[in-house]
PDB file of C-alpha atoms in Angstrom:
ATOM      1  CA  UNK A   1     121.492  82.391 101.929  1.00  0.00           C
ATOM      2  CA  UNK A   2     122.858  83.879  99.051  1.00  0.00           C
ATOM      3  CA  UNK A   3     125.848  85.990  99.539  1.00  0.00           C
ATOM      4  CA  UNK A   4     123.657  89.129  97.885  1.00  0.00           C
ATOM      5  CA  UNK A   5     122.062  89.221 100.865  1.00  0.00           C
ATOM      6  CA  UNK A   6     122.358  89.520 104.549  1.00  0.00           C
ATOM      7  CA  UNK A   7     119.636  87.739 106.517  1.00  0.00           C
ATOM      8  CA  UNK A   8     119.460  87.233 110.062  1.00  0.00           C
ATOM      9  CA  UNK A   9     116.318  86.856 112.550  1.00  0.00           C
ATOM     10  CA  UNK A  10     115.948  87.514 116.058  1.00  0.00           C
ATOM     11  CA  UNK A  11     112.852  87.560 118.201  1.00  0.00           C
ATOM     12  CA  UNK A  12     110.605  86.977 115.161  1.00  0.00           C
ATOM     13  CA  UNK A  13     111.662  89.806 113.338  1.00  0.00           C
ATOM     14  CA  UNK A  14     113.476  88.939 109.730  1.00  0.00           C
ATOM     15  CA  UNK A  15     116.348  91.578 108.615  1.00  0.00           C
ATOM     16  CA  UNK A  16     117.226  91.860 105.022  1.00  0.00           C
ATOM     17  CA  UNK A  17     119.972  93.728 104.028  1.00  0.00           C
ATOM     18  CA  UNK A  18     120.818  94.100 100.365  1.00  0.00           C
ATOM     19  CA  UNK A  19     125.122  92.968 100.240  1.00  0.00           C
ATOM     20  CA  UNK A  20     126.235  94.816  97.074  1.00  0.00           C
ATOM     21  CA  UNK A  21     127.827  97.894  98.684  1.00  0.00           C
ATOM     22  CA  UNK A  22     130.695  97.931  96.336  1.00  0.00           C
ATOM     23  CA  UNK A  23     127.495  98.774  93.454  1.00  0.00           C
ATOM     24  CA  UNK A  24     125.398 100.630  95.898  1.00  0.00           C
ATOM     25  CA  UNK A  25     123.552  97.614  96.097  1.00  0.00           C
ATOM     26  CA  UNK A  26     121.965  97.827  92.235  1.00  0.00           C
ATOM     27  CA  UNK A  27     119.595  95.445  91.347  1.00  0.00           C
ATOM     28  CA  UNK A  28     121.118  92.775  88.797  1.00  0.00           C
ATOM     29  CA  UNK A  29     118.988  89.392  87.834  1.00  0.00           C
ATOM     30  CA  UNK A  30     121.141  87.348  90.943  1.00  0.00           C
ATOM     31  CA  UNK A  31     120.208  89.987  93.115  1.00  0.00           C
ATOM     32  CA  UNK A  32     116.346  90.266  92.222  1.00  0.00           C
ATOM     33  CA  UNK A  33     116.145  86.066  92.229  1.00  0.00           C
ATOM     34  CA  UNK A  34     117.768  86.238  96.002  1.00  0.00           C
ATOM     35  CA  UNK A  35     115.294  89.075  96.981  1.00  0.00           C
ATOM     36  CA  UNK A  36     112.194  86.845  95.691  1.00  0.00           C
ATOM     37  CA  UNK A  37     113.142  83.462  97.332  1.00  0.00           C
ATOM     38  CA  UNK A  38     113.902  84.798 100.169  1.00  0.00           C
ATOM     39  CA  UNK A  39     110.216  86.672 100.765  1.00  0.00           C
ATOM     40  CA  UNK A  40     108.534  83.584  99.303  1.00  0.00           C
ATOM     41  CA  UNK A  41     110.412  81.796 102.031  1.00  0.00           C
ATOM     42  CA  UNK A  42     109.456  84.467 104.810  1.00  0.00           C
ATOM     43  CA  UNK A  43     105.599  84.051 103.556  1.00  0.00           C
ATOM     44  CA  UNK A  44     105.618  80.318 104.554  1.00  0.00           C
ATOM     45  CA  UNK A  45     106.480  81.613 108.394  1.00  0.00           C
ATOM     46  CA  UNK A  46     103.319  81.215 111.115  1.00  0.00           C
ATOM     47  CA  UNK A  47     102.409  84.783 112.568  1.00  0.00           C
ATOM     48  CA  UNK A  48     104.047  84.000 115.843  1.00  0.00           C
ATOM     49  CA  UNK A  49     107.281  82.818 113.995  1.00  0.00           C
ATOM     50  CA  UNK A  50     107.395  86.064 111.861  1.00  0.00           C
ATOM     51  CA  UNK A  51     106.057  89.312 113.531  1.00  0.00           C
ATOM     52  CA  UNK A  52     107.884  92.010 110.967  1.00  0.00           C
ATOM     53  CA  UNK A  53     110.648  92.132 108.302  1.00  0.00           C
ATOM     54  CA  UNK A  54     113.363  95.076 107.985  1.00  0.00           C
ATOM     55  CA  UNK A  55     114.423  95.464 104.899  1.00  0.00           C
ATOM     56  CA  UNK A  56     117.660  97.833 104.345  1.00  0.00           C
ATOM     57  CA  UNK A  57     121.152  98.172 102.583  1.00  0.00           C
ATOM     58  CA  UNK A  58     124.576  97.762 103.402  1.00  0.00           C
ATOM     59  CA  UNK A  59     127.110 100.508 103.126  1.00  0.00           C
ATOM     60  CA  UNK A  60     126.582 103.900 102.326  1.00  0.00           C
ATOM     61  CA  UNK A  61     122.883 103.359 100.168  1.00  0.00           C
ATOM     62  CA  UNK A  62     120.125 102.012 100.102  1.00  0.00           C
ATOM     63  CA  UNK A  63     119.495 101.004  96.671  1.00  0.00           C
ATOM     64  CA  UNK A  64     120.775 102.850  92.890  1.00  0.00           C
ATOM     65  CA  UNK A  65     118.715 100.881  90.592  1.00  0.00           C
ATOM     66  CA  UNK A  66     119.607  98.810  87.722  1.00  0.00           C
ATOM     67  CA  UNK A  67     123.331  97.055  87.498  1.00  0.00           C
ATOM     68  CA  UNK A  68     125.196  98.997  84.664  1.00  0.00           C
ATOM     69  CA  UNK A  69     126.440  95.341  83.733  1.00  0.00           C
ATOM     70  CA  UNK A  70     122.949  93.984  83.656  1.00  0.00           C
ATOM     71  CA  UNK A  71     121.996  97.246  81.613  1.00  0.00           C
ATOM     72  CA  UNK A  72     124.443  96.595  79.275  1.00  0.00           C
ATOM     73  CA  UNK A  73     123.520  92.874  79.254  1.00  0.00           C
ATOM     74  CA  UNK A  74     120.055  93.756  77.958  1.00  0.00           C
ATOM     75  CA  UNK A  75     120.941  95.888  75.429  1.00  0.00           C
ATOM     76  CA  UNK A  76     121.003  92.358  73.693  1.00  0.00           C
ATOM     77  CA  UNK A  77     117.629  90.941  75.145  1.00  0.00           C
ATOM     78  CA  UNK A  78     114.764  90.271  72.711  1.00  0.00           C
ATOM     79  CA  UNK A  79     111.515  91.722  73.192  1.00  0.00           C
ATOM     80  CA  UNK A  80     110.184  88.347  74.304  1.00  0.00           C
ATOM     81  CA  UNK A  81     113.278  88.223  76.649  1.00  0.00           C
ATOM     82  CA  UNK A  82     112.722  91.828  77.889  1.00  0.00           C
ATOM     83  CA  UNK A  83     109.251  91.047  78.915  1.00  0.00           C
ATOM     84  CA  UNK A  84     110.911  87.918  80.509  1.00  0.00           C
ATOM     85  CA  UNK A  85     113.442  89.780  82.498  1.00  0.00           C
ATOM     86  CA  UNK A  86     110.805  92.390  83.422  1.00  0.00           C
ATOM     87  CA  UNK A  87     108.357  90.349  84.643  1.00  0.00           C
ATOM     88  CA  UNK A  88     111.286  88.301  87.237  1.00  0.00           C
ATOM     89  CA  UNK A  89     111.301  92.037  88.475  1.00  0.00           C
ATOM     90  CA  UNK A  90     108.035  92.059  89.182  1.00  0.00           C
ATOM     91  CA  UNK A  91     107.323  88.883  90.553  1.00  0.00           C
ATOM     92  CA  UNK A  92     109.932  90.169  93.028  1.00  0.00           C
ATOM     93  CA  UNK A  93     108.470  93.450  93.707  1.00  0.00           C
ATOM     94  CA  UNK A  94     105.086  91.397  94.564  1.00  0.00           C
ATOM     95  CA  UNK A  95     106.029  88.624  96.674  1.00  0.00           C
ATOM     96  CA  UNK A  96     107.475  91.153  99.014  1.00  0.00           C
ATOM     97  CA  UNK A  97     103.588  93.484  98.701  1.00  0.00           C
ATOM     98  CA  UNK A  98     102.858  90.280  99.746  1.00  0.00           C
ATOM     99  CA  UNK A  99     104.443  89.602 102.727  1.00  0.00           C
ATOM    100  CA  UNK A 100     101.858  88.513 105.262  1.00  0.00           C
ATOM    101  CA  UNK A 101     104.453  90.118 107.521  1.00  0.00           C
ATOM    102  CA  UNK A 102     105.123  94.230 108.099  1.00  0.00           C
ATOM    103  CA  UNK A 103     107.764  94.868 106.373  1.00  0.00           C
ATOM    104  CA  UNK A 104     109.969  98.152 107.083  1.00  0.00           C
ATOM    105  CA  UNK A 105     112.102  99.182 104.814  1.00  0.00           C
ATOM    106  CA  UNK A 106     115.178 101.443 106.222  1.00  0.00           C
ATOM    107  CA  UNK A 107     116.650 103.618 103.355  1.00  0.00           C
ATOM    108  CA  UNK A 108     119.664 105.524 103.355  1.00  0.00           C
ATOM    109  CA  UNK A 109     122.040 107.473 101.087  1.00  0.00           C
ATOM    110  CA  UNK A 110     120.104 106.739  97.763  1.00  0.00           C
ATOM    111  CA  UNK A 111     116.898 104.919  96.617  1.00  0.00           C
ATOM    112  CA  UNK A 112     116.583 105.238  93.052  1.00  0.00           C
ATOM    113  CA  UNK A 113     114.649 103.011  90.144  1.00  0.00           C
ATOM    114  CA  UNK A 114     114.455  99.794  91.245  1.00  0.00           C
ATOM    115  CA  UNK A 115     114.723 101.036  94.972  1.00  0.00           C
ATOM    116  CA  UNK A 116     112.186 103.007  94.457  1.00  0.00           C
ATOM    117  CA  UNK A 117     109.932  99.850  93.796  1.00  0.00           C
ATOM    118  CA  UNK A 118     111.408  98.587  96.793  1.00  0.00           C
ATOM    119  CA  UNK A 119     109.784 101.636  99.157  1.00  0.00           C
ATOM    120  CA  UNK A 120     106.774 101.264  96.836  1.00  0.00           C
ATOM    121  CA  UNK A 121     105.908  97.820  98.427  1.00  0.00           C
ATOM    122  CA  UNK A 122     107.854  98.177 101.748  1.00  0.00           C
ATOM    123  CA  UNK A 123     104.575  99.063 104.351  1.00  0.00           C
ATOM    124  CA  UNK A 124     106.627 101.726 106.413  1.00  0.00           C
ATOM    125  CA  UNK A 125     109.428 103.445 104.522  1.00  0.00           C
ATOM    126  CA  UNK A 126     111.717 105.639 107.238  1.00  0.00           C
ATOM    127  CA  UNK A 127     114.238 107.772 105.433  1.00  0.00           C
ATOM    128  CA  UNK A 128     117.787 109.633 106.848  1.00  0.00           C
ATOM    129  CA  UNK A 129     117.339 113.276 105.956  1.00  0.00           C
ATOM    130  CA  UNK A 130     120.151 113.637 103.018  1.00  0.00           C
ATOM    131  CA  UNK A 131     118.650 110.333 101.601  1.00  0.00           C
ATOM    132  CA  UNK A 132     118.326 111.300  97.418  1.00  0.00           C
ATOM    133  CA  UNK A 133     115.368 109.727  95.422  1.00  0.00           C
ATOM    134  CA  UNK A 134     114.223 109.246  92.186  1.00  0.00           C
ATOM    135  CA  UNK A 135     112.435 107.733  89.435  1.00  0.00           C
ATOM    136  CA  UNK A 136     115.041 108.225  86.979  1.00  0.00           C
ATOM    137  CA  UNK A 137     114.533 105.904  84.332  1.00  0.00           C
ATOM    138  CA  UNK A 138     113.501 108.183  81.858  1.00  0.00           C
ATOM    139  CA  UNK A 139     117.163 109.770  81.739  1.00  0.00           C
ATOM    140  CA  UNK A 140     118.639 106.494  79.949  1.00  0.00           C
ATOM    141  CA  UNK A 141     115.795 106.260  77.332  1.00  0.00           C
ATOM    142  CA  UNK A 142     113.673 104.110  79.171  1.00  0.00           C
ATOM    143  CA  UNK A 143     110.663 104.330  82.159  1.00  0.00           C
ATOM    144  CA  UNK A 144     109.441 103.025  85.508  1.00  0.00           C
ATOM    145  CA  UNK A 145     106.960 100.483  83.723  1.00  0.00           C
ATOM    146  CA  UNK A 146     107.308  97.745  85.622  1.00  0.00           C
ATOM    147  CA  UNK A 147     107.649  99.776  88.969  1.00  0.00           C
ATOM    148  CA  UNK A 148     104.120 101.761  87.994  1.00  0.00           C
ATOM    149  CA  UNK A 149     101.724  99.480  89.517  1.00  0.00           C
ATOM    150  CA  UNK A 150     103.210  99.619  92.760  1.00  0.00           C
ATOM    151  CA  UNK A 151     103.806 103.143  92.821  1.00  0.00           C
ATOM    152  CA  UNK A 152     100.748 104.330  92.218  1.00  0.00           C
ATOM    153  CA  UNK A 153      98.946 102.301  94.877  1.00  0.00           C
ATOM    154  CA  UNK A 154     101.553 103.957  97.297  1.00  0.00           C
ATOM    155  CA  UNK A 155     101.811 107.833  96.137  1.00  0.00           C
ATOM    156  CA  UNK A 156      98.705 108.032  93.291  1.00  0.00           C
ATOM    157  CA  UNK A 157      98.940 109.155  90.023  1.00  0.00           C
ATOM    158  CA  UNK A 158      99.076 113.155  90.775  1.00  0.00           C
ATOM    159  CA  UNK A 159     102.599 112.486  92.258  1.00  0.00           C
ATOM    160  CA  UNK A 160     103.485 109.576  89.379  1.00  0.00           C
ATOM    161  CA  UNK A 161     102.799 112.390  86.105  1.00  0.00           C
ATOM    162  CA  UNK A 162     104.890 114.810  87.806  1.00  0.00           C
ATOM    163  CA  UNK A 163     108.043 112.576  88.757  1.00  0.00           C
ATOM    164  CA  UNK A 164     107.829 110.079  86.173  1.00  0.00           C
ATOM    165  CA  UNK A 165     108.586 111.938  82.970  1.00  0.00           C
ATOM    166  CA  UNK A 166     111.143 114.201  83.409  1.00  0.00           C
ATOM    167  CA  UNK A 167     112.910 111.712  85.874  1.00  0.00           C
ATOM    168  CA  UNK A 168     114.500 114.393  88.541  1.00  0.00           C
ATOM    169  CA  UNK A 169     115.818 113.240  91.571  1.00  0.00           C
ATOM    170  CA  UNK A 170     114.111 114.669  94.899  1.00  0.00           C
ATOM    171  CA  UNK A 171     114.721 114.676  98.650  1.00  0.00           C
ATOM    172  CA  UNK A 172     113.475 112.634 101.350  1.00  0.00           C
ATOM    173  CA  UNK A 173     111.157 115.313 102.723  1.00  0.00           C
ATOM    174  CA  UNK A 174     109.675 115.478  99.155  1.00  0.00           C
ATOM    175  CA  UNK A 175     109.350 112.000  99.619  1.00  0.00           C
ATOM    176  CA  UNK A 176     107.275 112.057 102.966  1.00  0.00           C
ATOM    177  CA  UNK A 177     104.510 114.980 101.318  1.00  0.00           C
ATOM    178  CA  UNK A 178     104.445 112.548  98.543  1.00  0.00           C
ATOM    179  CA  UNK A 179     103.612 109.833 100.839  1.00  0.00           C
ATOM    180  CA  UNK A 180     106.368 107.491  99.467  1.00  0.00           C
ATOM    181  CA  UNK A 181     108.181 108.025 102.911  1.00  0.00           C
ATOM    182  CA  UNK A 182     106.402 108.026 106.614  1.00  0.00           C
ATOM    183  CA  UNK A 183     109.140 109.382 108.514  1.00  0.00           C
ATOM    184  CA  UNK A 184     112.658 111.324 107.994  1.00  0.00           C
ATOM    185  CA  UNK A 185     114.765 110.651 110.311  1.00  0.00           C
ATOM    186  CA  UNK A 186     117.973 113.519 111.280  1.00  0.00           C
ATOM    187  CA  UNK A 187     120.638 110.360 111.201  1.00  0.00           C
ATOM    188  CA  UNK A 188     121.242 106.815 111.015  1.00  0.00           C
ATOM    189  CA  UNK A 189     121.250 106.075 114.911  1.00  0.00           C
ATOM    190  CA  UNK A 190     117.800 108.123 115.215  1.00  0.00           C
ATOM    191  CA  UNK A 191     116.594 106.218 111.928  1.00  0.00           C
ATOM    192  CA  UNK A 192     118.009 102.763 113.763  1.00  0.00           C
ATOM    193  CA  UNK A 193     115.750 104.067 117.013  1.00  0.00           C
ATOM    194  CA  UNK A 194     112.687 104.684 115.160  1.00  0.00           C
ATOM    195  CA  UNK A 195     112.902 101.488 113.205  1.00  0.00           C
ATOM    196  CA  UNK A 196     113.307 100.030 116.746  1.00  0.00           C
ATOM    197  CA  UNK A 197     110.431 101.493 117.897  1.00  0.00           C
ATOM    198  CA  UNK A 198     108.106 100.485 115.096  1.00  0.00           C
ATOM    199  CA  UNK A 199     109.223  96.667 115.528  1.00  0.00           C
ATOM    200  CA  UNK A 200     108.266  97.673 119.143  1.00  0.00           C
ATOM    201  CA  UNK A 201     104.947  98.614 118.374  1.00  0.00           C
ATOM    202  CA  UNK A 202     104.142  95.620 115.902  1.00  0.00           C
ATOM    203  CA  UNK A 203     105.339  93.115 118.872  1.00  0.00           C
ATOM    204  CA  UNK A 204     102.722  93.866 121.147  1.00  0.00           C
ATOM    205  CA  UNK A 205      99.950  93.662 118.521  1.00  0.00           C
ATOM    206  CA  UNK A 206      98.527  90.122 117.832  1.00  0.00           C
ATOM    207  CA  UNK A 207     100.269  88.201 115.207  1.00  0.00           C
ATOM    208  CA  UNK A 208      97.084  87.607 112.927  1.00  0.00           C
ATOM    209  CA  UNK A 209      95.883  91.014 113.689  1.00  0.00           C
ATOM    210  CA  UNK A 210      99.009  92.633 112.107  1.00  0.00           C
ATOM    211  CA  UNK A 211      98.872  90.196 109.293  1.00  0.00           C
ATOM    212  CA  UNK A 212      95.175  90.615 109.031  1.00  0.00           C
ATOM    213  CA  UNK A 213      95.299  94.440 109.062  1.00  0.00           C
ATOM    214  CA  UNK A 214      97.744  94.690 106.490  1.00  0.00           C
ATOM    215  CA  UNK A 215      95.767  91.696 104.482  1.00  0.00           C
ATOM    216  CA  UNK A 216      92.351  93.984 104.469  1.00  0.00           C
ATOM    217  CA  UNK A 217      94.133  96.308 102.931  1.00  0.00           C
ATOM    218  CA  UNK A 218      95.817  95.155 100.182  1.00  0.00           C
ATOM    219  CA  UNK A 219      92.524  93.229  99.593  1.00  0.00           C
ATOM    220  CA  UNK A 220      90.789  95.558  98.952  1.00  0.00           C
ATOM    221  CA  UNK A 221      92.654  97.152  96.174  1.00  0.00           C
ATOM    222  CA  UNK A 222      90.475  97.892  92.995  1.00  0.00           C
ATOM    223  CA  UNK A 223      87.273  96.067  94.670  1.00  0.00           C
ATOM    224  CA  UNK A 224      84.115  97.906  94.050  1.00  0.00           C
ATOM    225  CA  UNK A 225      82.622  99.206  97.300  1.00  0.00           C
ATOM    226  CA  UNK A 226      79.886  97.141  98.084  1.00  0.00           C
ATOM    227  CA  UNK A 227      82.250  93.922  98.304  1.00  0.00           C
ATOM    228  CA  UNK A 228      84.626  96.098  99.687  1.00  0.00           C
ATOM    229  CA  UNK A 229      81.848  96.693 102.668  1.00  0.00           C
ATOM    230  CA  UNK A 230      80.740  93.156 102.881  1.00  0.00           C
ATOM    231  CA  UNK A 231      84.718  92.174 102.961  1.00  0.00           C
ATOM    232  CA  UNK A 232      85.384  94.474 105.892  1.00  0.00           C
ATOM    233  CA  UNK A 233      82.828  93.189 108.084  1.00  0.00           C
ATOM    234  CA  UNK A 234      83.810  89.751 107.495  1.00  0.00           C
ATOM    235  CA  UNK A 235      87.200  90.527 108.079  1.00  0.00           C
ATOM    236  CA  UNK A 236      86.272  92.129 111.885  1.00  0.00           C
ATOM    237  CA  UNK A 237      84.025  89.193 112.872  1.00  0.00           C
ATOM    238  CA  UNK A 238      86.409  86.519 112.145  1.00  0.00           C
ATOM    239  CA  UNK A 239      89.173  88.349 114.192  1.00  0.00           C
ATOM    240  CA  UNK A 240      86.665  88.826 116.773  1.00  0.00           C
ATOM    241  CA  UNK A 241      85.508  85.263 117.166  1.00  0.00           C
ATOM    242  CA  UNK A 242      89.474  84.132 116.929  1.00  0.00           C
ATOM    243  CA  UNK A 243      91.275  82.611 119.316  1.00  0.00           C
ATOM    244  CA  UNK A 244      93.851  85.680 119.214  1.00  0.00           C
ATOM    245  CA  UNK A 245      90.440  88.094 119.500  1.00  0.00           C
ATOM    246  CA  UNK A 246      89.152  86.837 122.336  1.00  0.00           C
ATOM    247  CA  UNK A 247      92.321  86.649 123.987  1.00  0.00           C
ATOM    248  CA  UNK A 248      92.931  90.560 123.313  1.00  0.00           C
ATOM    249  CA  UNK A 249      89.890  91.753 124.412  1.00  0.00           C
ATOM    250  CA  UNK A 250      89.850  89.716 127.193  1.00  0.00           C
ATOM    251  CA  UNK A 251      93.200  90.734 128.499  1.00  0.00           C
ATOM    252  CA  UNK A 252      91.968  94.065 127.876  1.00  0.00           C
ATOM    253  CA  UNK A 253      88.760  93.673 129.987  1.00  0.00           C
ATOM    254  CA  UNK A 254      91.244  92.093 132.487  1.00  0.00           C
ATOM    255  CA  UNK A 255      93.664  94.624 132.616  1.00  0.00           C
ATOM    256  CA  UNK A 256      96.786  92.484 131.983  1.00  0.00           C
ATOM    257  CA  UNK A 257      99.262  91.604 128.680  1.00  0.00           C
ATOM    258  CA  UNK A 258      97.810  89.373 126.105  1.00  0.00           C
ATOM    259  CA  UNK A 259      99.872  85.930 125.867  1.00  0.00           C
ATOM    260  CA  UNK A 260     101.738  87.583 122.935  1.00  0.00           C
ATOM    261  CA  UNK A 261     102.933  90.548 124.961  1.00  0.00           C
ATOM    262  CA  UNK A 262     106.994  89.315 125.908  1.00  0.00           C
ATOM    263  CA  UNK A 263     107.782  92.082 127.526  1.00  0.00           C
TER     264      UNK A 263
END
């Protein structure tokens, strides 16, 4: 794996640590083609193979946006090259929303810009109290564009017309009311517990019910309600008549562990 990044695995559960501590881990275009490969690689993983990715930073932040090199690198971009570089961004930003798989992102220190398109599309952001955020784009000359789509879906557009414009940093418990953040956590070791105990939690669900809850979701994104309806009930029957379904309710009838249960 690329040096950018950290990856290890263990018990079905991916970690990705962003490597650039020295930069606050900033996004640069080596960094953003590392983050991409290496979700489209986790999407090719079988439920039982992949149960829930944590996705964090090394050293002391999570992530400050946009490289100053690779800001100063664009300065020389074309349009047509602008739009190039902005749509590698994100591509990135969407093959980790689509991550069959949980994904958790752990955030620390700073999330800023580009990091915050990273919580955007992380499923359960858990923040350290003290962690700084911010959309703050718009104090360089330029805005969270590309970001947009994924923020809104995550904190709506009340939130988006207040923080985008004037570009003001906020705290994590901002954050949370916002809905950008689940949980704040009083430290790293209690934010290293809780993200414990959410990998906890997604282990004893079924592996294409986890997948397949997230899935309904996302699906149903900008759907007009009657398909929306007709989706959802498809959705529940298929799970029900799966092999995974009948094995769940079954073990529940039974009072035991389903087959997926390792503990």
């Amino acid at each position: 794996m690329n040096d950018l990044l950290r990856v290890s695995s263990h018990d079905a559960v991916a970690h990705i640590h962003l490597n650039r501590p020295e930069v606050h881990n900033a996004l640069n275009a080596d960094l953003i083609a590392a983050l991409h490969d290496a979700f489209v690689g986790l999407a090719a993983e079988p439920p039982e193979a992949l149960r829930a990715v944590v996705l964090a930073g090394e050293g002391a932040t999570f992530c400050a946006g946009a490289d100053i090199a690779w800001q100063r690198a664009a300065m020389a971009l074309s349009m047509a090259e602008n739009e190039a570089d902005a749509a590698r961004l994100q591509q990135m930003l969407t093959a980790i929303d689509e991550c069959p798989a949980p994904v958790i992102a752990r955030v620390h220190g700073v999330a800023l810009g580009g990091g915050m398109g990273l919580c955007a599309v992380a499923d359960v952001v858990l923040a350290a109290a003290g962690t700084t955020f911010g959309f703050t784009e718009t104090k360089l000359g330029i805005m969270p564009a590309v970001i947009s789509p994924f923020v809104l879906a995550k904190i709506g557009e009340t939130h988006a017309r207040a923080l985008f414009p004037p570009g003001a940093r906020f705290d994590a418990e901002r954050g949370r009311q916002i809905g950008l953040v689940h949980e704040v956590l009083p430290d790293l070791d209690a934010l290293d517990s809780r993200v414990d105990a959410i990998i906890g939690e997604l282990l004893s669900a079924g592996p294409t019910a986890a997948r397949g809850a997230k899935e309904v979701i996302r699906d149903q994104r900008g759907m007009p309600r009657q398909e929306a309806l007709e989706l959802a009930v498809e959705r529940a029957a298929r799970q029900r008549v799966s092999a995974e379904g009948q094995e769940g309710l079954s073990a529940f009838l039974d009072k035991r562990r389903p087959t997926w249960r390792r503990d």
